[in-house]
Coordinates of C-alpha atoms in Angstrom, one line a residue:
M1 CA -0.1 0.1 0.1
A2 CA 1.4 3.2 -0.8
S3 CA 2.0 6.0 1.6
G4 CA 2.3 9.5 1.3
Y5 CA 0.4 12.8 1.9
R6 CA -3.0 13.8 0.4
F7 CA -3.5 17.4 -0.2
S8 CA -6.9 19.1 -0.3
E9 CA -8.2 22.8 -0.7
Y10 CA -7.7 24.8 2.8
I11 CA -11.3 25.8 4.1
P12 CA -10.8 28.6 6.7
P13 CA -12.9 28.4 9.8
Q14 CA -16.5 29.8 9.2
G15 CA -19.0 31.5 11.2
N16 CA -18.7 32.1 15.0
E17 CA -15.7 30.1 15.6
A18 CA -13.6 32.3 13.2
N19 CA -15.1 35.4 15.1
F20 CA -14.2 34.1 18.3
E21 CA -10.5 33.2 17.6
S22 CA -9.9 36.4 15.9
L23 CA -11.6 38.4 18.8
L24 CA -9.6 36.2 21.3
K25 CA -6.3 37.5 20.0
I26 CA -7.0 41.1 20.6
F27 CA -8.5 40.2 24.1
L28 CA -5.2 38.5 25.2
Q29 CA -3.3 41.5 23.9
L30 CA -5.4 43.8 25.9
V31 CA -5.6 41.8 29.1
T32 CA -2.0 41.9 29.1
M33 CA -1.7 45.5 28.6
T34 CA -4.4 45.9 31.5
S35 CA -2.4 44.0 33.7
G36 CA -4.8 41.1 33.8
D37 CA -8.0 43.3 34.4
A38 CA -10.6 41.3 32.2
A39 CA -13.3 44.2 32.9
E40 CA -10.9 46.8 31.7
A41 CA -9.9 44.8 28.5
L42 CA -13.5 44.0 27.7
S43 CA -14.1 47.8 27.8
W44 CA -11.5 48.6 25.6
M45 CA -12.8 45.9 23.3
S46 CA -16.1 47.7 23.2
S47 CA -14.7 50.9 22.4
L48 CA -12.5 49.4 19.6
D49 CA -15.7 47.4 18.4
K50 CA -17.6 50.9 18.0
Q51 CA -14.5 52.3 16.1
Y52 CA -13.6 49.4 13.8
N53 CA -16.6 47.1 13.6
L54 CA -14.8 44.1 15.2
T55 CA -18.1 42.2 15.5
S56 CA -21.2 41.7 13.3
D57 CA -24.8 41.4 13.6
S58 CA -24.7 37.4 13.6
Y59 CA -21.9 37.7 16.6
G60 CA -21.7 40.5 18.9
M61 CA -19.6 41.3 21.9
G62 CA -22.1 39.8 24.2
D63 CA -21.7 36.4 22.2
F64 CA -18.0 36.7 22.7
I65 CA -18.1 37.2 26.3
D66 CA -20.5 34.4 26.8
D67 CA -18.0 32.0 24.7
L68 CA -15.1 33.2 27.0
R69 CA -16.9 31.9 29.9
K70 CA -18.1 28.6 28.1
K71 CA -14.9 27.7 26.9
G72 CA -12.9 28.4 30.2
Y73 CA -11.1 31.8 29.5
L74 CA -13.1 34.0 31.9
Q75 CA -14.7 33.2 35.5
E76 CA -16.7 35.3 38.3
N77 CA -15.0 36.1 41.3
P78 CA -17.1 34.4 44.0
E79 CA -16.2 37.1 46.4
D80 CA -17.5 40.2 44.5
G81 CA -19.0 38.7 41.0
S82 CA -16.3 40.6 39.0
M83 CA -14.8 38.9 35.9
Q84 CA -11.4 37.4 36.0
I85 CA -9.3 35.7 33.6
T86 CA -8.3 31.8 34.5
A87 CA -5.4 29.5 34.3
K88 CA -6.4 28.8 30.8
S89 CA -6.0 32.5 29.9
E90 CA -2.9 33.0 31.6
Q91 CA -1.1 29.8 29.4
S92 CA -2.9 31.3 26.3
I93 CA -1.4 34.6 27.0
R94 CA 2.0 33.0 27.1
K95 CA 1.6 30.9 24.1
S96 CA 0.5 34.1 22.2
A97 CA 3.5 35.9 23.4
L98 CA 5.8 33.1 22.2
E99 CA 4.2 33.2 18.8
E100 CA 4.4 36.8 18.6
I101 CA 8.0 37.4 19.4
F102 CA 9.6 33.9 18.5
G103 CA 6.9 32.8 16.0
K104 CA 9.7 32.3 13.2
L105 CA 11.4 29.6 15.2
K106 CA 11.1 26.0 14.3
K107 CA 9.9 23.5 17.1
G108 CA 12.7 21.2 18.2
N109 CA 12.8 18.3 20.4
E110 CA 13.0 18.4 24.2
G111 CA 16.6 18.7 25.1
N112 CA 19.1 20.7 26.8
H113 CA 22.3 22.7 25.8
A114 CA 24.2 20.9 23.1
T115 CA 28.2 20.8 23.9
P116 CA 31.1 19.2 21.7
H117 CA 31.8 17.0 24.8
T118 CA 31.0 13.3 25.2
G119 CA 30.8 11.3 28.4
I120 CA 27.9 10.6 30.7
G121 CA 25.2 12.2 29.1
D122 CA 21.6 11.9 28.2
E123 CA 21.7 11.9 24.2
A124 CA 22.8 8.8 22.6
T125 CA 25.1 8.6 19.7
T126 CA 25.9 6.0 17.1
D127 CA 29.6 6.1 18.4
R128 CA 31.2 3.0 20.3
R129 CA 34.2 3.0 22.3
E130 CA 35.8 0.9 25.1
Y131 CA 34.5 0.6 28.5
R132 CA 36.1 3.0 31.0
F133 CA 35.5 2.8 34.9
G134 CA 32.5 4.6 36.1
D135 CA 30.7 4.1 32.8
A136 CA 26.9 3.3 33.6
L137 CA 25.7 -0.4 33.0
E138 CA 22.9 1.1 30.6
Q139 CA 25.6 2.2 28.4
I140 CA 27.0 -0.9 27.5
S141 CA 26.3 -2.4 24.1
M142 CA 25.8 -6.0 25.1
T143 CA 25.6 -7.0 21.3
D144 CA 29.0 -5.4 20.5
S145 CA 30.8 -6.8 23.6
I146 CA 29.5 -10.2 23.2
R147 CA 30.7 -10.2 19.6
N148 CA 34.0 -9.1 21.0
A149 CA 34.3 -11.8 23.4
Q150 CA 33.7 -14.4 20.6
V151 CA 36.5 -12.9 18.4
N152 CA 38.8 -12.3 21.2
H153 CA 38.3 -15.7 23.2
G154 CA 36.6 -18.1 20.6
L155 CA 33.3 -19.9 21.1
S156 CA 34.6 -23.2 22.7
D157 CA 35.4 -21.3 26.0
F158 CA 33.3 -18.5 26.2
M159 CA 34.0 -15.5 28.5
L160 CA 33.5 -11.9 28.5
T161 CA 36.0 -9.7 30.4
E162 CA 36.4 -5.7 30.8
D163 CA 38.3 -5.4 27.7
D164 CA 35.8 -6.7 25.5
L165 CA 33.1 -4.4 26.8
E166 CA 32.0 -1.4 24.5
V167 CA 29.6 1.3 25.6
N168 CA 27.3 3.4 23.5
E169 CA 28.8 7.1 23.4
S170 CA 26.6 9.8 24.6
E171 CA 26.8 13.4 24.6
H172 CA 26.7 15.9 27.6
K173 CA 23.9 18.1 27.5
T174 CA 24.2 21.3 29.5
Q175 CA 21.7 22.9 31.8
T176 CA 21.2 26.6 32.2
S177 CA 19.8 28.3 35.0
T178 CA 18.6 32.0 34.0
V179 CA 17.3 34.8 36.2
L180 CA 15.3 37.6 34.4
M181 CA 15.3 40.8 36.2
I182 CA 12.4 43.1 35.1
D183 CA 12.5 46.7 36.1
I184 CA 9.1 47.9 37.4
S185 CA 10.2 51.6 38.5
H186 CA 8.1 54.4 37.4
S187 CA 9.9 55.2 34.5
M188 CA 8.7 52.2 32.7
I189 CA 5.6 54.0 31.9
L190 CA 6.9 57.6 31.6
Y191 CA 6.5 60.0 28.7
G192 CA 3.4 58.1 27.4
E193 CA 5.6 55.1 26.4
D194 CA 4.4 51.6 27.8
R195 CA 7.8 49.6 28.2
I196 CA 6.4 47.3 31.0
T197 CA 4.0 45.5 28.4
P198 CA 6.9 44.4 26.1
A199 CA 9.1 43.3 29.1
K200 CA 6.2 41.1 30.4
K201 CA 5.6 39.7 26.8
V202 CA 9.3 38.7 26.4
A203 CA 9.3 37.1 30.1
M204 CA 6.1 34.9 29.2
A205 CA 7.5 34.0 25.8
L206 CA 10.8 33.0 27.2
A207 CA 9.2 31.0 29.9
E208 CA 7.0 29.2 27.4
L209 CA 10.1 28.5 25.1
I210 CA 12.1 26.9 28.0
K211 CA 9.0 24.8 29.1
Q212 CA 8.4 23.6 25.4
K213 CA 12.0 23.2 24.1
Y214 CA 14.3 23.2 27.0
P215 CA 12.3 21.6 29.9
K216 CA 15.7 20.8 31.9
D217 CA 16.6 24.5 32.1
T218 CA 15.2 26.7 34.9
L219 CA 13.9 30.5 34.6
D220 CA 13.3 32.4 37.8
I221 CA 11.9 36.0 37.6
L222 CA 12.2 38.7 39.8
V223 CA 11.2 42.5 39.8
F224 CA 12.8 45.3 41.2
G225 CA 11.5 48.6 42.2
N226 CA 12.6 50.3 45.3
D227 CA 13.0 46.7 46.7
A228 CA 13.3 43.3 44.9
W229 CA 11.0 40.1 44.9
Q230 CA 10.3 37.0 43.2
I231 CA 7.3 36.2 41.0
E232 CA 5.9 33.3 39.4
V233 CA 5.3 32.9 35.8
K234 CA 1.6 32.8 36.2
D235 CA 1.9 36.3 37.9
L236 CA 3.2 38.0 34.7
P237 CA 0.2 39.1 33.3
Y238 CA -1.0 40.9 36.4
L239 CA 2.4 42.8 36.8
E240 CA 2.2 46.4 36.9
V241 CA 4.8 49.5 37.4
G242 CA 4.8 51.1 40.8
P243 CA 5.7 54.5 42.1
Y244 CA 9.4 53.3 42.5
H245 CA 12.9 54.1 42.1
T246 CA 15.5 51.8 40.6
N247 CA 17.3 49.6 43.2
T248 CA 19.2 47.4 41.0
V249 CA 21.6 46.4 43.8
A250 CA 18.4 44.6 45.4
G251 CA 17.5 42.9 42.2
L252 CA 21.0 41.7 41.7
E253 CA 21.3 40.4 45.3
L254 CA 18.3 38.3 45.1
A255 CA 19.4 37.2 41.6
M256 CA 22.5 35.8 43.2
D257 CA 21.0 34.3 46.0
I258 CA 18.4 32.5 43.7
L259 CA 21.3 31.1 41.6
R260 CA 23.3 30.1 44.5
K261 CA 20.5 27.4 45.1
R262 CA 20.7 26.1 41.5
K263 CA 23.2 23.1 41.1
T264 CA 23.5 23.7 37.4
G265 CA 26.8 24.4 35.8
N266 CA 25.8 27.5 33.7
K267 CA 24.0 30.3 35.3
Q268 CA 23.3 33.7 33.8
I269 CA 21.2 37.0 34.6
F270 CA 19.1 38.7 32.1
M271 CA 18.4 42.3 33.1
I272 CA 15.6 44.5 31.2
T273 CA 15.6 48.0 32.4
D274 CA 15.2 51.7 31.0
G275 CA 17.3 53.7 33.3
K276 CA 20.3 53.9 35.8
P277 CA 20.2 52.8 39.4
T278 CA 18.9 55.3 41.6
C279 CA 18.0 53.8 45.0
L280 CA 19.6 51.7 47.8
K281 CA 18.2 50.4 51.0
E282 CA 20.3 51.0 54.2
G283 CA 18.5 49.3 57.1
I284 CA 14.9 50.3 57.0
H285 CA 15.6 53.6 55.0
Y286 CA 16.1 54.2 51.4
Y287 CA 18.6 56.3 49.8
K288 CA 17.5 57.8 46.7
N289 CA 18.8 60.2 44.1
S290 CA 16.7 60.4 40.7
F291 CA 18.7 63.3 39.3
G292 CA 22.0 61.6 38.3
L293 CA 24.5 58.6 38.3
D294 CA 25.1 59.0 42.3
R295 CA 28.6 57.3 43.0
K296 CA 27.3 55.7 46.4
V297 CA 24.7 53.9 44.3
V298 CA 26.7 53.2 41.1
N299 CA 29.7 51.9 43.2
K300 CA 27.6 49.2 45.1
T301 CA 26.0 48.2 41.8
L302 CA 29.5 47.8 40.3
N303 CA 30.7 45.9 43.3
L304 CA 28.0 43.5 42.6
A305 CA 28.6 43.0 38.8
A306 CA 32.1 42.4 39.9
Q307 CA 31.2 39.7 42.5
C308 CA 29.1 38.0 39.7
R309 CA 31.9 37.8 37.4
R310 CA 33.9 36.1 40.0
I311 CA 31.4 33.5 40.5
H312 CA 31.1 33.2 36.8
V313 CA 27.7 34.6 36.5
P314 CA 27.4 36.8 33.3
I315 CA 24.7 39.6 33.4
T316 CA 23.1 40.6 29.9
T317 CA 21.7 44.0 30.2
F318 CA 18.9 45.0 27.6
M319 CA 18.5 48.8 27.9
I320 CA 15.1 49.9 26.7
A321 CA 16.6 53.2 26.0
S322 CA 19.2 55.0 23.8
D323 CA 20.1 57.8 26.2
P324 CA 23.7 58.5 25.7
Y325 CA 23.8 59.8 29.2
L326 CA 23.1 56.1 30.5
Q327 CA 25.7 54.6 28.0
Q328 CA 28.8 55.4 30.0
F329 CA 27.2 53.5 33.1
V330 CA 26.0 50.5 31.0
E331 CA 29.4 50.3 29.4
E332 CA 31.0 50.4 32.7
F333 CA 28.8 47.7 34.2
T334 CA 29.2 45.2 31.4
R335 CA 33.0 45.6 31.6
V336 CA 33.1 45.1 35.1
N337 CA 31.0 42.0 34.8
N338 CA 32.3 40.8 31.4
G339 CA 28.9 40.4 30.3
Q340 CA 26.8 41.9 27.5
A341 CA 24.5 44.9 26.9
Y342 CA 22.1 45.7 24.2
Y343 CA 20.3 49.1 23.7
S344 CA 17.1 47.8 22.3
S345 CA 13.8 49.4 20.9
L346 CA 10.8 47.7 22.3
K347 CA 10.1 46.0 18.8
G348 CA 13.4 44.3 19.0
L349 CA 13.7 43.3 22.6
G350 CA 12.1 39.9 22.3
H351 CA 14.5 39.0 19.3
L352 CA 17.6 40.1 21.6
V353 CA 16.7 38.2 24.4
F354 CA 16.1 35.0 22.6
R355 CA 19.5 35.4 20.7
D356 CA 21.5 35.8 23.6
Y357 CA 19.6 32.9 25.6
R358 CA 20.4 30.6 22.9
R359 CA 23.9 31.7 22.5
N360 CA 24.5 31.6 26.3
R361 CA 23.1 28.3 26.9
K362 CA 25.5 26.6 24.3
K363 CA 28.4 28.0 26.8
T364 CA 30.1 26.8 29.6
F365 CA 30.8 29.7 31.8

């Protein structure tokens, strides 16, 4: 029986299902921008509908909201009856961010960071070699080893020695632990430019990418303003900018604490920010200076960059700004850490983060 592919004419979805899918894409974008506020996102959608006729007489905004409930994207808060997104919506937002930012990537098999080294690994190859002390029993190729024993000792007095053993070679696969630092200081929404939404999308896309393609890697996410604290991936859609200064020191200290607990060989920090460090915490008080690169704040930040270098943790800084005033600090910070820095527009941020993640995960720092 012949096998192959049968091609037929593509018929796009019709009716309500097509309308729902197109509206869902808009809703997921808006709910990200509203930090998970479903009611505000739907209000924006209603305004857009009036302006651009998103719905039709056969499928209105009320039908769409009903379908969001039925399909598990929306639920009522039992306490106050307000609408809120569900875990299904949160996952859809991450997948949508992944498609938007890394949509041109091809899917790959599960795995870790490939290296040129062979040994005790989890990726089998077609190569064979002699047995070495410490090789796992499951690596031994019994067929090849028995054949060697027959050739070396004959069939009449069969015996199997260590010299007869052959093992299936395997490749080392490295694992990488990444901490992603996101600046949530007030400047991330200053001057009418929304910088926090692209940062959230990049974090969600990176998390979904690691989950799908590199499941043995770890990604920890923290945010920093006056202080720094760790958040879960599921918290990202709800992330908001606060009336904060930029305490980069607190962020780096927390990132280093997280990475100390990780047992992987490769560790790295990605930092998405749009400004200079302007804050330190001294005891219960905050030392702040928003007007310039205060040497007291800068020196403490550079000291941490040097500490990261000594423990082989490179820092890649993604500066969402092109202010020449900041470049001197970023260049000094990068030189002290021996890391990398990029001055990125909001549009190109995701591609830069992915490119560096993929490149760094192939290194042994």
